[in-house]
Coordinates of C-alpha atoms (C1' of nucleotides) in Angstrom, one line a residue:
Chain A
M1 CA -34.5 13.0 46.3
T2 CA -31.5 10.8 45.6
G3 CA -27.9 11.8 45.9
A4 CA -26.3 15.1 46.7
F5 CA -24.0 17.5 44.9
Y6 CA -22.0 20.3 46.5
A7 CA -19.9 22.3 44.1
T8 CA -17.7 25.3 44.6
T9 CA -15.9 27.9 42.5
P10 CA -12.9 29.5 44.1
I11 CA -13.7 32.6 46.0
F12 CA -12.4 35.3 43.8
Y13 CA -9.9 37.8 45.1
V14 CA -11.6 41.1 44.8
N15 CA -8.9 43.4 43.4
A16 CA -9.8 42.5 39.8
E17 CA -12.9 42.4 37.7
P18 CA -14.5 39.2 36.5
H19 CA -12.8 38.0 33.3
I20 CA -13.0 34.9 31.1
G21 CA -11.2 32.7 33.6
H22 CA -13.5 33.4 36.6
T23 CA -16.4 33.2 34.2
Y24 CA -15.5 29.8 32.9
T25 CA -15.1 28.2 36.3
T26 CA -18.4 29.6 37.3
V27 CA -20.2 28.5 34.1
V28 CA -18.9 25.0 34.7
V29 CA -20.2 24.9 38.2
D30 CA -23.5 26.5 37.2
T31 CA -24.0 24.0 34.5
L32 CA -23.4 21.1 36.8
A33 CA -25.5 22.5 39.6
R34 CA -28.4 23.0 37.2
Y35 CA -28.0 19.4 35.9
H36 CA -27.8 17.9 39.4
R37 CA -30.9 19.8 40.4
L38 CA -32.7 18.5 37.4
A39 CA -31.5 15.1 38.4
G40 CA -33.3 15.5 41.7
E41 CA -30.2 15.6 43.8
K42 CA -29.8 17.8 46.8
T43 CA -27.6 20.5 45.3
F44 CA -25.6 23.4 46.7
F45 CA -23.6 25.8 44.6
L46 CA -21.2 28.1 46.4
T47 CA -19.2 31.0 45.0
G48 CA -18.0 34.2 46.6
S49 CA -15.2 36.6 47.3
D50 CA -11.8 36.5 49.1
E51 CA -11.4 39.8 50.8
H52 CA -8.6 39.8 53.3
G53 CA -4.9 40.5 52.7
E54 CA -2.3 43.1 51.9
K55 CA -3.5 44.1 48.5
I56 CA -6.8 45.2 49.7
A57 CA -5.2 47.0 52.7
E58 CA -2.9 48.7 50.3
V59 CA -5.7 50.0 48.0
A60 CA -7.6 51.2 51.0
L61 CA -4.6 53.1 52.2
E62 CA -4.1 54.7 48.8
L63 CA -7.8 55.7 48.6
G64 CA -8.0 56.8 52.2
E65 CA -10.9 54.3 52.8
T66 CA -11.3 51.4 55.2
P67 CA -10.4 48.0 53.8
Q68 CA -13.9 47.0 54.5
A69 CA -15.3 49.7 52.2
V70 CA -12.9 48.7 49.5
A71 CA -13.8 45.0 49.9
D72 CA -17.5 45.9 49.9
R73 CA -17.3 47.6 46.6
Y74 CA -15.2 45.0 44.9
S75 CA -17.3 42.2 46.3
E76 CA -20.5 43.9 45.2
A77 CA -19.1 44.2 41.6
F78 CA -18.5 40.4 41.5
S79 CA -21.8 39.4 43.0
R80 CA -23.8 41.8 40.9
T81 CA -22.0 40.6 37.7
W82 CA -22.7 37.0 38.7
Q83 CA -26.4 37.8 39.3
T84 CA -26.6 39.7 36.0
L85 CA -25.2 36.7 34.2
G86 CA -27.9 34.5 35.8
F87 CA -25.7 32.1 37.7
S88 CA -27.7 29.9 40.0
F89 CA -25.5 30.0 43.1
D90 CA -27.1 29.2 46.5
R91 CA -24.8 31.4 48.4
F92 CA -22.3 34.2 47.6
I93 CA -19.9 33.9 50.5
R94 CA -17.6 36.6 51.6
T95 CA -14.6 36.0 53.9
T96 CA -15.7 39.0 55.8
D97 CA -19.0 37.4 56.7
P98 CA -19.5 37.0 60.4
D99 CA -20.1 33.3 60.3
H100 CA -17.0 32.7 58.3
K101 CA -14.9 34.6 60.8
Q102 CA -16.3 32.5 63.5
V103 CA -15.6 29.3 61.7
V104 CA -12.0 30.2 60.9
Q105 CA -11.4 31.1 64.5
N106 CA -13.0 27.9 65.7
I107 CA -10.8 25.8 63.4
L108 CA -7.7 27.7 64.3
Q109 CA -8.3 27.1 68.0
K110 CA -9.1 23.5 67.4
I111 CA -5.9 22.6 65.5
Y112 CA -3.9 24.9 67.9
D113 CA -5.1 22.8 70.8
A114 CA -4.3 19.7 68.9
G115 CA -0.7 20.7 68.6
E116 CA -0.9 21.3 64.9
I117 CA 0.6 24.8 65.0
D118 CA 4.1 26.0 65.8
F119 CA 5.5 29.4 66.5
R120 CA 8.7 30.1 64.6
E121 CA 10.9 32.9 63.5
Y122 CA 11.4 33.4 59.8
E123 CA 13.5 35.8 57.8
G124 CA 13.3 36.3 54.1
L125 CA 12.4 38.4 51.1
Y126 CA 8.7 39.0 50.7
C127 CA 6.5 40.0 47.8
I128 CA 3.4 41.9 48.7
G129 CA 1.8 41.0 45.4
C130 CA 2.1 37.3 46.1
E131 CA 1.7 37.7 49.8
R132 CA 4.5 35.2 50.4
F133 CA 8.1 35.0 51.2
F134 CA 10.6 34.2 48.4
T135 CA 13.6 32.0 48.5
E136 CA 16.7 33.0 46.4
R137 CA 15.8 30.7 43.6
D138 CA 12.2 32.0 43.3
M139 CA 13.2 35.5 42.3
V140 CA 14.3 36.9 39.0
G141 CA 16.8 39.7 39.2
G142 CA 15.9 40.4 42.8
K143 CA 12.3 40.9 41.8
C144 CA 9.2 38.8 41.9
P145 CA 8.7 37.4 38.4
D146 CA 4.9 37.6 38.6
H147 CA 4.5 41.1 40.0
D148 CA 7.7 42.8 38.8
R149 CA 8.1 44.7 42.0
P150 CA 11.1 44.7 44.4
L151 CA 11.0 42.3 47.3
E152 CA 11.2 43.5 50.9
S153 CA 13.4 41.9 53.5
R154 CA 11.3 40.8 56.5
K155 CA 12.1 39.1 59.7
E156 CA 9.0 37.8 61.4
S157 CA 7.8 35.4 64.0
N158 CA 4.8 33.6 62.7
Y159 CA 2.6 30.6 63.4
F160 CA 3.1 27.6 61.1
F161 CA 0.6 24.9 60.4
K162 CA 2.6 21.6 60.6
M163 CA 1.5 20.6 57.2
T164 CA 4.4 18.3 56.4
H165 CA 3.2 15.9 59.1
H166 CA 0.3 15.1 56.8
F167 CA 2.1 14.5 53.6
E168 CA 2.5 10.8 54.0
W169 CA -1.1 10.4 54.7
L170 CA -2.0 12.6 51.7
I171 CA 0.2 10.7 49.3
D172 CA -1.4 7.5 50.4
Y173 CA -4.9 9.0 50.0
I174 CA -4.2 10.3 46.6
N175 CA -2.8 7.0 45.5
S176 CA -5.7 5.0 46.9
H177 CA -8.4 7.4 45.5
P178 CA -7.8 7.7 41.7
D179 CA -10.6 10.2 41.3
F180 CA -9.6 12.5 44.1
I181 CA -7.9 14.9 41.7
R182 CA -8.8 15.0 38.1
P183 CA -7.9 15.1 35.3
D184 CA -5.0 12.7 35.9
R185 CA -2.3 15.1 34.7
Y186 CA -2.9 17.3 37.8
R187 CA -2.9 14.3 40.1
N188 CA 0.5 13.5 38.9
E189 CA 1.7 17.1 39.4
V190 CA 0.5 17.1 43.0
L191 CA 2.3 13.8 43.7
G192 CA 5.4 15.6 42.3
M193 CA 4.8 18.5 44.7
L194 CA 4.7 16.1 47.6
R195 CA 8.0 14.3 46.8
E196 CA 10.5 14.7 49.6
D197 CA 12.9 16.7 47.5
S198 CA 10.3 19.2 46.4
G199 CA 11.1 21.6 49.2
L200 CA 7.5 22.1 50.2
G201 CA 7.5 22.8 53.9
D202 CA 5.1 23.8 56.7
L203 CA 2.7 26.6 56.0
S204 CA 2.9 30.0 57.5
I205 CA -0.6 30.9 58.6
S206 CA -0.3 34.2 60.3
R207 CA 0.8 37.8 59.8
P208 CA 1.7 40.1 62.7
K209 CA -0.8 42.9 63.1
S210 CA 2.1 45.3 63.1
R211 CA 2.3 44.7 59.4
L212 CA -1.2 43.9 58.5
E213 CA -4.4 44.3 60.4
W214 CA -6.8 43.4 57.6
G215 CA -7.7 39.8 58.4
I216 CA -9.2 37.4 60.9
E217 CA -7.6 37.6 64.3
L218 CA -5.9 34.5 65.7
P219 CA -8.0 33.3 68.7
F220 CA -4.8 32.3 70.6
D221 CA -2.7 35.4 69.9
T222 CA -4.4 38.7 69.3
D223 CA -1.2 40.2 67.9
Y224 CA -1.7 38.2 64.8
I225 CA -4.1 37.7 62.0
C226 CA -4.7 34.7 59.8
Y227 CA -2.9 34.3 56.5
V228 CA -5.1 34.5 53.4
W229 CA -5.0 31.0 52.1
F230 CA -5.8 29.5 55.4
D231 CA -8.7 31.9 55.8
A232 CA -9.9 31.5 52.2
L233 CA -10.0 27.7 51.9
I234 CA -12.2 27.4 55.0
N235 CA -15.0 29.2 53.1
Y236 CA -15.8 25.8 51.6
L237 CA -16.9 24.7 55.1
T238 CA -18.5 27.9 56.2
G239 CA -20.6 28.0 53.1
I240 CA -22.6 24.9 54.0
G241 CA -22.9 25.4 57.7
Y242 CA -19.8 23.8 59.3
P243 CA -19.7 22.3 61.9
D244 CA -23.3 21.4 62.8
G245 CA -25.6 22.9 60.1
P246 CA -28.4 20.5 59.1
D247 CA -27.1 19.8 55.6
F248 CA -23.4 20.0 56.4
A249 CA -22.6 16.2 56.6
T250 CA -24.6 15.4 53.5
L251 CA -23.2 18.1 51.4
W252 CA -19.6 17.7 52.5
G253 CA -19.7 14.1 51.6
A254 CA -20.6 15.1 48.1
S255 CA -18.2 18.1 47.8
Q256 CA -16.5 18.9 44.5
H257 CA -14.2 21.9 44.1
F258 CA -13.6 23.4 40.7
I259 CA -10.5 25.5 40.2
G260 CA -8.1 26.7 37.5
K261 CA -4.7 25.1 37.4
D262 CA -3.0 28.2 38.9
I263 CA -4.3 27.4 42.4
L264 CA -3.7 23.7 42.3
K265 CA -1.2 23.6 45.2
P266 CA -3.3 25.3 47.8
H267 CA -6.3 23.1 46.9
A268 CA -4.5 19.8 46.4
V269 CA -2.0 20.1 49.2
F270 CA -2.8 22.7 51.8
W271 CA -6.4 22.1 51.9
P272 CA -6.5 18.3 52.4
C273 CA -3.8 18.6 55.0
M274 CA -5.9 21.2 56.8
L275 CA -9.0 19.0 56.7
H276 CA -7.0 16.1 58.0
A277 CA -5.8 18.2 60.9
I278 CA -9.3 19.3 61.6
G279 CA -10.4 15.7 61.6
L280 CA -12.7 16.0 58.6
E281 CA -12.9 13.7 55.6
P282 CA -11.2 15.2 52.6
Y283 CA -13.5 16.8 50.0
Q284 CA -14.8 14.2 47.5
R285 CA -13.1 15.6 44.4
L286 CA -11.0 18.4 43.0
N287 CA -11.6 19.3 39.4
V288 CA -8.9 21.3 37.7
H289 CA -9.3 23.1 34.4
G290 CA -6.8 24.8 32.1
F291 CA -6.5 28.4 30.9
W292 CA -8.2 30.3 28.2
N293 CA -5.7 32.1 26.0
V294 CA -7.1 35.0 24.1
D295 CA -6.2 35.4 20.5
D296 CA -3.3 33.0 21.0
R297 CA -1.8 34.9 23.9
K298 CA -2.0 34.6 27.6
V299 CA -4.5 37.0 29.2
S300 CA -2.7 39.9 30.8
K301 CA -3.4 43.4 32.0
S302 CA -0.7 44.9 29.8
L303 CA -2.0 43.3 26.7
G304 CA -5.5 44.5 27.5
N305 CA -7.0 41.3 26.0
K306 CA -9.2 40.5 28.9
I307 CA -12.7 39.2 28.0
D308 CA -15.5 40.9 29.9
P309 CA -18.4 38.5 30.3
L310 CA -20.9 41.3 30.4
V311 CA -19.7 42.6 27.1
M312 CA -20.0 39.1 25.6
R313 CA -23.5 38.8 27.0
D314 CA -24.5 42.1 25.5
K315 CA -23.0 41.3 22.1
Y316 CA -23.8 37.6 21.6
G317 CA -26.1 36.6 24.4
F318 CA -24.8 34.8 27.5
D319 CA -26.2 31.4 26.5
S320 CA -24.2 31.5 23.3
F321 CA -21.1 32.5 25.3
R322 CA -21.6 29.7 27.8
Y323 CA -22.1 27.3 24.9
F324 CA -18.8 28.3 23.4
L325 CA -16.9 28.0 26.6
L326 CA -18.2 24.6 27.4
R327 CA -18.0 23.3 23.8
D328 CA -14.5 24.5 22.8
M329 CA -12.5 23.6 25.8
A330 CA -11.8 20.0 26.9
F331 CA -11.9 20.3 30.6
G332 CA -8.4 20.3 32.0
T333 CA -6.5 21.5 28.9
D334 CA -5.8 25.0 27.7
S335 CA -7.9 26.4 24.9
D336 CA -7.9 29.5 22.8
F337 CA -10.7 32.1 22.7
S338 CA -11.3 34.5 19.9
E339 CA -14.4 36.2 18.8
E340 CA -14.0 34.7 15.4
A341 CA -14.1 31.2 16.8
L342 CA -17.0 32.2 19.0
V343 CA -19.0 33.5 16.0
T344 CA -18.1 30.4 13.9
R345 CA -19.4 28.1 16.7
I346 CA -22.6 30.1 17.3
N347 CA -23.5 30.1 13.6
A348 CA -22.7 26.5 13.0
D349 CA -24.1 24.8 16.1
L350 CA -26.7 27.2 17.4
A351 CA -28.0 29.2 14.4
N352 CA -27.8 26.7 11.6
N353 CA -28.5 23.5 13.5
L354 CA -30.4 23.9 16.8
G355 CA -32.0 27.2 16.2
N356 CA -33.0 26.4 12.6
L357 CA -34.4 23.0 13.6
V358 CA -36.7 24.8 16.1
S359 CA -37.7 27.2 13.4
R360 CA -38.5 24.7 10.6
T361 CA -40.2 22.3 13.0
L362 CA -42.5 24.8 14.5
N363 CA -43.1 26.6 11.2
M364 CA -44.3 23.4 9.6
T365 CA -46.4 22.5 12.6
G366 CA -48.1 25.9 12.1
R367 CA -48.5 25.5 8.4
F368 CA -49.4 21.8 8.0
C369 CA -50.9 20.9 11.4
G370 CA -52.9 24.0 12.4
G371 CA -50.3 25.0 15.0
N372 CA -51.0 22.3 17.5
V373 CA -48.8 19.3 18.3
P374 CA -50.3 16.7 15.9
E375 CA -51.6 13.3 16.8
P376 CA -48.9 10.8 15.5
G377 CA -49.7 7.6 13.7
Q378 CA -48.0 4.3 14.4
P379 CA -44.3 5.0 14.7
G380 CA -42.3 3.3 11.9
A381 CA -38.6 2.4 11.8
Q382 CA -37.6 6.0 11.2
E383 CA -39.5 7.3 14.2
Q384 CA -38.2 4.6 16.4
A385 CA -34.7 5.5 15.3
V386 CA -35.2 9.1 16.4
A387 CA -36.6 8.0 19.7
D388 CA -33.7 5.6 20.3
A389 CA -31.2 8.3 19.4
A390 CA -32.9 10.6 22.0
A391 CA -32.7 8.0 24.7
T392 CA -29.1 7.2 23.9
A393 CA -28.2 10.9 23.9
A394 CA -29.8 11.4 27.3
G395 CA -27.7 8.7 28.8
Q396 CA -24.5 9.9 27.2
V397 CA -25.1 13.5 28.3
D398 CA -25.5 12.3 31.8
A399 CA -22.3 10.4 31.8
H400 CA -20.3 13.1 30.2
L401 CA -21.5 15.7 32.5
R402 CA -20.6 13.6 35.5
S403 CA -17.1 13.3 34.3
C404 CA -16.7 16.9 33.4
E405 CA -16.6 16.2 29.6
F406 CA -18.7 19.1 28.7
H407 CA -17.5 19.3 25.1
R408 CA -18.5 15.7 24.6
A409 CA -21.9 16.2 26.1
L410 CA -22.5 19.1 23.7
E411 CA -21.3 17.0 20.8
V412 CA -23.8 14.4 21.7
I413 CA -26.6 17.0 21.8
Q414 CA -25.5 18.3 18.5
G415 CA -25.5 14.8 17.1
L416 CA -29.2 14.5 18.1
V417 CA -30.0 17.7 16.3
D418 CA -28.3 16.3 13.2
T419 CA -30.3 13.1 13.5
V420 CA -33.6 15.1 13.6
N421 CA -32.5 17.2 10.6
R422 CA -31.8 14.1 8.6
Y423 CA -35.0 12.6 9.7
L424 CA -37.0 15.6 8.4
E425 CA -35.0 15.4 5.2
A426 CA -35.9 11.8 4.8
R427 CA -39.6 12.3 5.6
A428 CA -39.9 15.6 3.6
P429 CA -43.3 16.5 5.1
W430 CA -43.3 19.7 3.0
K431 CA -43.5 17.6 -0.2
L432 CA -46.3 15.5 1.1
A433 CA -48.2 18.6 2.2
K434 CA -47.9 20.1 -1.3
Q435 CA -48.7 17.0 -3.3
K436 CA -51.6 16.1 -1.0
A437 CA -51.4 12.5 -2.0
A438 CA -53.6 10.0 -0.2
G439 CA -52.8 9.8 3.5
W440 CA -50.5 12.8 3.4
Q441 CA -51.8 14.3 6.6
A442 CA -51.1 11.2 8.7
H443 CA -47.6 11.1 7.3
V444 CA -47.0 14.7 8.1
N445 CA -48.6 14.5 11.5
T446 CA -46.4 11.6 12.5
T447 CA -43.3 13.4 11.2
L448 CA -44.0 16.6 13.0
Y449 CA -45.0 14.9 16.2
T450 CA -41.6 13.2 16.1
S451 CA -39.8 16.4 15.5
C452 CA -41.7 18.3 18.2
E453 CA -41.0 15.6 20.7
A454 CA -37.4 15.6 19.8
L455 CA -37.3 19.3 20.4
R456 CA -38.8 18.7 23.8
V457 CA -36.0 16.2 24.6
L458 CA -33.4 18.6 23.3
S459 CA -34.7 21.4 25.5
L460 CA -34.3 19.3 28.6
L461 CA -30.8 18.2 27.6
V462 CA -29.7 21.7 26.8
A463 CA -31.2 23.3 29.9
P464 CA -28.2 23.1 32.2
F465 CA -25.9 24.5 29.5
M466 CA -28.2 27.2 28.1
P467 CA -30.7 28.1 30.9
E468 CA -32.3 31.0 28.9
T469 CA -32.8 29.0 25.7
A470 CA -34.4 25.9 27.1
P471 CA -37.5 27.6 28.5
K472 CA -37.9 29.5 25.3
I473 CA -38.2 26.3 23.3
L474 CA -40.5 24.7 25.8
E475 CA -42.7 27.7 25.8
R476 CA -43.1 27.5 22.0
L477 CA -43.9 23.8 22.4
G478 CA -46.7 24.8 24.7
I479 CA -45.2 23.3 27.9
P480 CA -43.6 26.4 29.5
D481 CA -43.4 24.8 33.0
A482 CA -41.9 21.5 32.0
L483 CA -38.6 22.1 33.7
A484 CA -40.2 22.5 37.1
T485 CA -41.1 18.8 37.2
T486 CA -38.4 17.4 35.0
R487 CA -36.1 14.6 36.2
L488 CA -33.0 14.0 34.1
P489 CA -32.0 11.9 32.5
D490 CA -35.2 9.8 32.5
D491 CA -37.6 12.5 31.3
A492 CA -35.3 13.1 28.3
A493 CA -34.9 9.4 27.7
T494 CA -38.6 8.6 27.8
W495 CA -40.2 9.1 24.4
G496 CA -43.7 10.5 23.8
S497 CA -44.7 12.6 26.7
L498 CA -45.6 15.6 24.6
A499 CA -49.3 15.6 24.4
P500 CA -51.0 15.9 21.0
G501 CA -53.1 19.0 20.7
T502 CA -50.8 21.2 22.7
P503 CA -50.7 24.7 21.0
T504 CA -47.3 25.7 19.7
S505 CA -45.9 29.0 18.5
K506 CA -43.2 29.7 16.0
G507 CA -41.4 32.6 17.5
A508 CA -38.4 34.6 16.2
P509 CA -35.1 32.9 15.5
L510 CA -33.5 31.8 18.7
F511 CA -30.0 32.4 17.5
P512 CA -29.9 34.9 14.7
R513 CA -27.0 34.1 12.4
I514 CA -24.1 36.5 13.0
E515 CA -22.9 38.1 9.8
V516 CA -19.3 39.1 9.9
E517 CA -18.0 41.9 7.7
S518 CA -14.9 40.6 5.9
Chain B
rG1 C1' 19.0 18.9 34.7
rG2 C1' 14.6 15.9 36.4
rC3 C1' 9.4 14.6 35.9
rG4 C1' 5.0 15.1 33.0
rG5 C1' 2.2 16.8 28.8
rU6 C1' 1.6 18.1 23.7
rG7 C1' 3.0 17.6 18.4
rU8 C1' -2.6 13.5 13.4
rA9 C1' -6.3 16.6 6.8
rG10 C1' -6.2 24.5 5.8
rC11 C1' -8.3 25.3 11.2
rU12 C1' -10.0 22.8 16.0
rC13 C1' -9.4 18.1 17.5
rA14 C1' -11.1 12.0 18.1
rG15 C1' -8.4 7.8 17.7
rU16 C1' -10.1 2.4 23.5
rC17 C1' -6.4 -3.8 24.8
rG18 C1' -1.0 -2.4 18.4
rG19 C1' -4.3 -5.3 13.1
rU20 C1' -7.6 -4.9 7.2
rU21 C1' -8.7 1.2 2.7
rA22 C1' -6.3 6.8 9.5
rG23 C1' -11.8 9.5 11.5
rA24 C1' -15.3 13.9 13.1
rG25 C1' -16.6 19.1 13.2
rC26 C1' -15.6 23.8 10.8
rG27 C1' -13.8 25.8 6.2
rG28 C1' -13.3 24.7 0.7
rC29 C1' -15.4 22.2 -3.7
rG30 C1' -19.6 19.6 -6.5
rG31 C1' -24.7 18.1 -6.4
rC32 C1' -29.9 17.8 -4.3
rU33 C1' -33.7 20.4 -1.9
rU34 C1' -36.9 24.7 -0.5
rC35 C1' -40.4 23.5 5.5
rA36 C1' -36.5 26.7 7.8
rU37 C1' -32.2 31.8 10.3
rA38 C1' -29.0 32.2 2.0
rA39 C1' -30.5 27.4 6.9
rG40 C1' -30.8 21.6 5.6
rC41 C1' -29.3 16.9 3.1
rC42 C1' -25.9 14.0 0.0
rG43 C1' -21.0 13.4 -2.0
rU44 C1' -16.0 14.9 -2.0
rA45 C1' -11.5 16.9 -0.3
rG46 C1' -6.2 12.1 -0.7
rG47 C1' -2.9 14.3 5.5
rU48 C1' 5.4 11.1 5.1
rC49 C1' -0.2 10.4 11.8
rG50 C1' 6.9 16.0 14.5
rG51 C1' 11.9 13.3 12.9
rC52 C1' 15.2 8.9 13.0
rA53 C1' 15.9 3.9 14.4
rG54 C1' 14.0 -0.5 16.7
rU55 C1' 10.4 -4.6 18.5
rU56 C1' 6.6 -7.2 15.7
rC57 C1' 3.7 -11.2 10.7
rG58 C1' 1.8 -6.0 11.3
rA59 C1' 2.5 0.6 14.8
rG60 C1' -0.6 6.9 14.7
rU61 C1' -1.2 3.1 18.8
rC62 C1' 4.8 -0.2 22.1
rU63 C1' 10.7 0.9 22.9
rG64 C1' 15.1 4.2 22.4
rC65 C1' 17.1 8.6 20.7
rC66 C1' 16.3 13.5 18.6
rC67 C1' 13.5 18.2 17.5
rA68 C1' 9.6 22.0 18.8
rC69 C1' 6.2 24.0 22.2
rC70 C1' 3.9 23.9 27.3
rG71 C1' 3.6 22.9 32.6
rC72 C1' 5.7 21.5 37.3
rU73 C1' 10.2 21.0 39.7
rA74 C1' 15.7 21.2 40.8
rC75 C1' 20.4 23.2 40.5
rC76 C1' 23.8 26.7 38.9
rA77 C1' 24.5 31.6 38.4

RNA sequence: GGCGGUGUAGCUCAGUCGGUUAGAGCGGCGGCUUCAUAAGCCGUAGGUCGGCAGUUCGAGUCUGCCCACCGCUACCA
């Protein structure tokens, strides 16, 4: 086992149902986790739910239930959906988990003892929706612009994490570690946030119990609970056994967070400062992606244009949906989702190209080679070209995945499919089989061996992206358990491991073409 | 107002250190083919590279200004 990979999604606030944004982040991390596992790295994939705070307490009050009961139900909805979609997470953490509570309290006490926390009085206008105080300039017409609800005047004494003391260090760290936050555009934004005139101050990390009881109690003042972000971010440590779990050091040294751009500030500023105060190395990397717009508009409750991943799964198959999400968004930028674009992509890439290549290859293997992987003859220049293309593709997919260029990786895979389709066209085994000229069988055998072997490579390369599809192809190639022993990228780059004589089966179309009524 | 981003073929986008005829996919059109999911292959489609000016032997690719959209941020109200 070489290398390690620890990847996280945000923990999702449990007052909403999973939509395309949550799903995208999780698809990204799932794909990477699967790849790194296939690469033989020690891999841990963490996702979960964020359950404390006023919104949950409010809902509980309205329903006459306990906050815990509300959180249980919402969290269950998330975790069940994630399981149904087949995500390969290693733990679904909840901020109400006992070990998390303990870790948060340990850390609070630790940095309190280190003098990193102040007690201050603060007065201001507060939005329950945002769970934060507003300054005059933040509000629009006396209301919170995001939640369109009146602000409440509050005067509170609270505990503050002396975050600003760490800014100088953080600026230096970001400047000396170019890959700490990527893509670059977000790195620049963070540096902007940290400029002296940005107004970013110390971080309030508590709420008095008189206002809110639903949270983790401060160990040094039982009249207070911990503010949500401080609580939530620490899940990334709890999830892998901080402080002395057996894998903690290894995994933390290989930690990568994946977030949407809306929560850049807590992850790029609060969190590194917290880690610095705790005395831990910063996470290895923060990966920030853009938003999916739907039908050219922002996703919003009022528009009702949320995309439910379960509906997409039932309608198109989740592998196809995953493929679209990863293929049509350049990581970091915003993209547009529409069912029309989804169908176009599925038909072009999956039905017409990949799926059809599987069909024609295995059909001919059945008709012209008795259904078994044929014994190839001496490879010629054409065969060598296909083998070279496969090896090149394996290396490129590896590189692109490691730099979060999923769309590029899938382009490369699609390019390999094109290469094999062109190869078949050039070899035209169906012609040879019909004419039955001298030596036709050897020619056809070599051709179909090459094509079958290319399918084997394609299956491996596609496995992290489409975890349901890859095993289906491998099963038809007669090697259903291949993934269990696969090491990427080498096993995809090494030509010729498909054994002649292996029985194949044609099967139904993997991606039936979707006909749209017009 | 400041900072940053984006603006390239009908659509989605590539275009590294400036260099000969500006590229890909999808769609459209023409042809070939029939093993395959009416799939595949080949060939095409002639876009003032947002606008103007400048630097240069030469700019999509650098500079300035302007326009449009987006993000962050500031201030005024």
